[in-house]
């Protein structure tokens, strides 16, 4: 399956616990960040995004935190459910140059134990 | 809810053959993209397309690749002479335009080159 070729870091949590998935990005000039969820055999599904003029943004059961000083992004999932099991990717770009291509991180596999 | 669709879901071809991967972006979107994901690896940007021309492309997108918007709804990726290393999932994405940065991805086409 999806683990061939690249060993993904894996986070294993119990159902109902909170999950924190981390991402270190490389381009200090990036000003837009997104979290995507990818289930097996499917395309990336948008979860939440944040612009560089913010350090926190909340959605339904998810929160994204941005620390520009250390170029770190995190995704917090509250009350994790079995349906949250997937690979999570952060992505970034630098919009003010007109560039729209997203640069994806290598992903973290979230496993939710019932 | 509108979504990006892609056909076929799986394409098997012989090395050296031409393939065309098809996408129908979300109907009112203006920017279109192709990304690929080699099995188990991160998602990589190939090309972006706006106003009937390529706006950005990566080093992967060489002369073997081309994109086209043949009508008002379809967006295609053509690989002229496939190589074994072209085997991957190919994702189409679209977004609405200026001020709407979120890229929505299709389910992907799995290309297998034999």
PDB file of C-alpha atoms in Angstrom, chain B:
ATOM      1  CA  UNK B   1     -21.357  19.682  -2.887  1.00  0.00           C
ATOM      2  CA  UNK B   2     -19.375  20.309  -6.080  1.00  0.00           C
ATOM      3  CA  UNK B   3     -16.267  18.206  -6.515  1.00  0.00           C
ATOM      4  CA  UNK B   4     -13.424  17.557  -8.912  1.00  0.00           C
ATOM      5  CA  UNK B   5     -13.849  14.370 -10.908  1.00  0.00           C
ATOM      6  CA  UNK B   6     -11.249  12.355 -12.780  1.00  0.00           C
ATOM      7  CA  UNK B   7     -11.316   9.555 -15.327  1.00  0.00           C
ATOM      8  CA  UNK B   8     -10.244   6.848 -15.598  1.00  0.00           C
ATOM      9  CA  UNK B   9      -9.661   5.735 -12.035  1.00  0.00           C
ATOM     10  CA  UNK B  10      -6.965   3.332 -13.217  1.00  0.00           C
ATOM     11  CA  UNK B  11      -5.028   3.334 -16.480  1.00  0.00           C
ATOM     12  CA  UNK B  12      -2.620   0.593 -17.489  1.00  0.00           C
ATOM     13  CA  UNK B  13      -0.376   1.238 -20.458  1.00  0.00           C
ATOM     14  CA  UNK B  14       2.736  -0.060 -22.140  1.00  0.00           C
ATOM     15  CA  UNK B  15       5.968   1.899 -21.967  1.00  0.00           C
ATOM     16  CA  UNK B  16       6.222   4.293 -24.891  1.00  0.00           C
ATOM     17  CA  UNK B  17       2.478   4.684 -25.315  1.00  0.00           C
ATOM     18  CA  UNK B  18       0.589   7.938 -25.025  1.00  0.00           C
ATOM     19  CA  UNK B  19      -1.966   8.421 -22.280  1.00  0.00           C
ATOM     20  CA  UNK B  20      -4.503  11.135 -21.620  1.00  0.00           C
ATOM     21  CA  UNK B  21      -5.802  11.664 -18.126  1.00  0.00           C
ATOM     22  CA  UNK B  22      -9.025  13.583 -17.812  1.00  0.00           C
ATOM     23  CA  UNK B  23     -10.399  15.904 -15.170  1.00  0.00           C
ATOM     24  CA  UNK B  24     -13.533  17.940 -14.711  1.00  0.00           C
ATOM     25  CA  UNK B  25     -12.713  20.762 -12.283  1.00  0.00           C
ATOM     26  CA  UNK B  26     -15.315  22.450 -10.113  1.00  0.00           C
ATOM     27  CA  UNK B  27     -17.450  24.432 -12.511  1.00  0.00           C
ATOM     28  CA  UNK B  28     -16.824  28.040 -11.445  1.00  0.00           C
ATOM     29  CA  UNK B  29     -13.138  27.590 -10.718  1.00  0.00           C
ATOM     30  CA  UNK B  30     -10.493  29.434 -12.699  1.00  0.00           C
ATOM     31  CA  UNK B  31      -7.210  27.748 -11.781  1.00  0.00           C
ATOM     32  CA  UNK B  32      -6.420  24.136 -12.564  1.00  0.00           C
ATOM     33  CA  UNK B  33      -3.554  21.935 -11.488  1.00  0.00           C
ATOM     34  CA  UNK B  34      -1.998  18.539 -11.914  1.00  0.00           C
ATOM     35  CA  UNK B  35      -0.044  16.866  -9.149  1.00  0.00           C
ATOM     36  CA  UNK B  36       1.357  13.391  -8.924  1.00  0.00           C
ATOM     37  CA  UNK B  37       2.128  11.022  -6.084  1.00  0.00           C
ATOM     38  CA  UNK B  38       4.468   8.112  -6.563  1.00  0.00           C
ATOM     39  CA  UNK B  39       3.380   5.234  -4.369  1.00  0.00           C
ATOM     40  CA  UNK B  40       4.174   5.947  -0.720  1.00  0.00           C
ATOM     41  CA  UNK B  41       5.717   9.342  -1.395  1.00  0.00           C
ATOM     42  CA  UNK B  42       4.645  12.936  -1.033  1.00  0.00           C
ATOM     43  CA  UNK B  43       2.392  14.763  -3.464  1.00  0.00           C
ATOM     44  CA  UNK B  44       4.399  16.698  -6.085  1.00  0.00           C
ATOM     45  CA  UNK B  45       3.289  19.661  -8.164  1.00  0.00           C
ATOM     46  CA  UNK B  46       3.403  19.291 -11.944  1.00  0.00           C
ATOM     47  CA  UNK B  47       1.659  22.227 -13.565  1.00  0.00           C
ATOM     48  CA  UNK B  48      -0.872  25.007 -13.078  1.00  0.00           C
ATOM     49  CA  UNK B  49      -3.157  26.408 -15.758  1.00  0.00           C
ATOM     50  CA  UNK B  50      -5.069  29.668 -15.936  1.00  0.00           C
ATOM     51  CA  UNK B  51      -6.746  31.599 -18.709  1.00  0.00           C
ATOM     52  CA  UNK B  52      -5.952  28.872 -21.230  1.00  0.00           C
ATOM     53  CA  UNK B  53      -2.253  28.810 -20.638  1.00  0.00           C
ATOM     54  CA  UNK B  54       0.305  27.267 -18.318  1.00  0.00           C
ATOM     55  CA  UNK B  55       1.070  29.647 -15.474  1.00  0.00           C
ATOM     56  CA  UNK B  56       3.653  27.553 -13.677  1.00  0.00           C
ATOM     57  CA  UNK B  57       5.333  24.184 -14.075  1.00  0.00           C
ATOM     58  CA  UNK B  58       7.812  22.078 -12.171  1.00  0.00           C
ATOM     59  CA  UNK B  59      10.986  20.368 -13.348  1.00  0.00           C
ATOM     60  CA  UNK B  60       9.014  17.133 -13.597  1.00  0.00           C
ATOM     61  CA  UNK B  61       6.778  18.645 -16.279  1.00  0.00           C
ATOM     62  CA  UNK B  62       9.107  18.148 -19.244  1.00  0.00           C
ATOM     63  CA  UNK B  63       8.382  18.004 -22.963  1.00  0.00           C
ATOM     64  CA  UNK B  64       6.669  14.641 -22.585  1.00  0.00           C
ATOM     65  CA  UNK B  65       3.828  16.297 -20.718  1.00  0.00           C
ATOM     66  CA  UNK B  66       1.172  18.656 -21.990  1.00  0.00           C
ATOM     67  CA  UNK B  67      -2.100  20.031 -20.689  1.00  0.00           C
ATOM     68  CA  UNK B  68      -5.185  21.235 -22.440  1.00  0.00           C
ATOM     69  CA  UNK B  69      -8.603  22.598 -21.706  1.00  0.00           C
ATOM     70  CA  UNK B  70     -10.396  21.371 -24.811  1.00  0.00           C
ATOM     71  CA  UNK B  71     -13.801  22.728 -23.816  1.00  0.00           C
ATOM     72  CA  UNK B  72     -15.500  24.562 -20.993  1.00  0.00           C
ATOM     73  CA  UNK B  73     -15.449  21.693 -18.567  1.00  0.00           C
ATOM     74  CA  UNK B  74     -12.559  19.287 -19.173  1.00  0.00           C
ATOM     75  CA  UNK B  75      -8.893  19.637 -18.281  1.00  0.00           C
ATOM     76  CA  UNK B  76      -6.502  16.994 -19.580  1.00  0.00           C
ATOM     77  CA  UNK B  77      -2.954  15.832 -18.937  1.00  0.00           C
ATOM     78  CA  UNK B  78      -1.212  14.059 -21.805  1.00  0.00           C
ATOM     79  CA  UNK B  79       1.953  12.033 -21.478  1.00  0.00           C
ATOM     80  CA  UNK B  80       3.315  11.446 -24.975  1.00  0.00           C
ATOM     81  CA  UNK B  81       5.632   8.504 -24.435  1.00  0.00           C
ATOM     82  CA  UNK B  82       5.210   6.946 -21.034  1.00  0.00           C
ATOM     83  CA  UNK B  83       8.148   5.667 -19.020  1.00  0.00           C
ATOM     84  CA  UNK B  84       8.153   3.187 -16.177  1.00  0.00           C
ATOM     85  CA  UNK B  85       8.857   6.008 -13.733  1.00  0.00           C
ATOM     86  CA  UNK B  86       5.650   7.775 -14.771  1.00  0.00           C
ATOM     87  CA  UNK B  87       3.731   5.177 -12.775  1.00  0.00           C
ATOM     88  CA  UNK B  88       1.984   7.145 -10.039  1.00  0.00           C
ATOM     89  CA  UNK B  89      -1.313   8.576  -8.861  1.00  0.00           C
ATOM     90  CA  UNK B  90      -2.150  11.716 -10.791  1.00  0.00           C
ATOM     91  CA  UNK B  91      -4.369  14.233  -9.060  1.00  0.00           C
ATOM     92  CA  UNK B  92      -6.209  17.104 -10.634  1.00  0.00           C
ATOM     93  CA  UNK B  93      -7.059  20.108  -8.467  1.00  0.00           C
ATOM     94  CA  UNK B  94      -8.829  23.394  -8.940  1.00  0.00           C
ATOM     95  CA  UNK B  95      -9.462  26.598  -7.063  1.00  0.00           C
ATOM     96  CA  UNK B  96     -11.667  29.585  -7.554  1.00  0.00           C
ATOM     97  CA  UNK B  97      -9.155  32.344  -8.116  1.00  0.00           C
ATOM     98  CA  UNK B  98      -7.804  35.465  -6.476  1.00  0.00           C
ATOM     99  CA  UNK B  99      -8.602  35.517  -2.786  1.00  0.00           C
ATOM    100  CA  UNK B 100      -9.713  31.898  -2.797  1.00  0.00           C
ATOM    101  CA  UNK B 101      -6.592  29.874  -2.298  1.00  0.00           C
ATOM    102  CA  UNK B 102      -7.986  26.508  -1.295  1.00  0.00           C
ATOM    103  CA  UNK B 103      -7.209  23.853  -3.878  1.00  0.00           C
ATOM    104  CA  UNK B 104      -9.691  21.016  -4.085  1.00  0.00           C
ATOM    105  CA  UNK B 105      -8.416  17.686  -5.289  1.00  0.00           C
ATOM    106  CA  UNK B 106     -10.015  14.964  -7.337  1.00  0.00           C
ATOM    107  CA  UNK B 107      -9.869  11.271  -6.446  1.00  0.00           C
ATOM    108  CA  UNK B 108      -6.923  10.639  -8.746  1.00  0.00           C
ATOM    109  CA  UNK B 109      -6.019   8.371 -11.643  1.00  0.00           C
ATOM    110  CA  UNK B 110      -3.647   5.537 -10.921  1.00  0.00           C
ATOM    111  CA  UNK B 111      -1.317   5.188 -13.912  1.00  0.00           C
ATOM    112  CA  UNK B 112       0.576   1.935 -14.250  1.00  0.00           C
ATOM    113  CA  UNK B 113       3.239   1.762 -16.950  1.00  0.00           C
ATOM    114  CA  UNK B 114       4.388  -1.748 -17.841  1.00  0.00           C
TER     115      UNK B 114
END
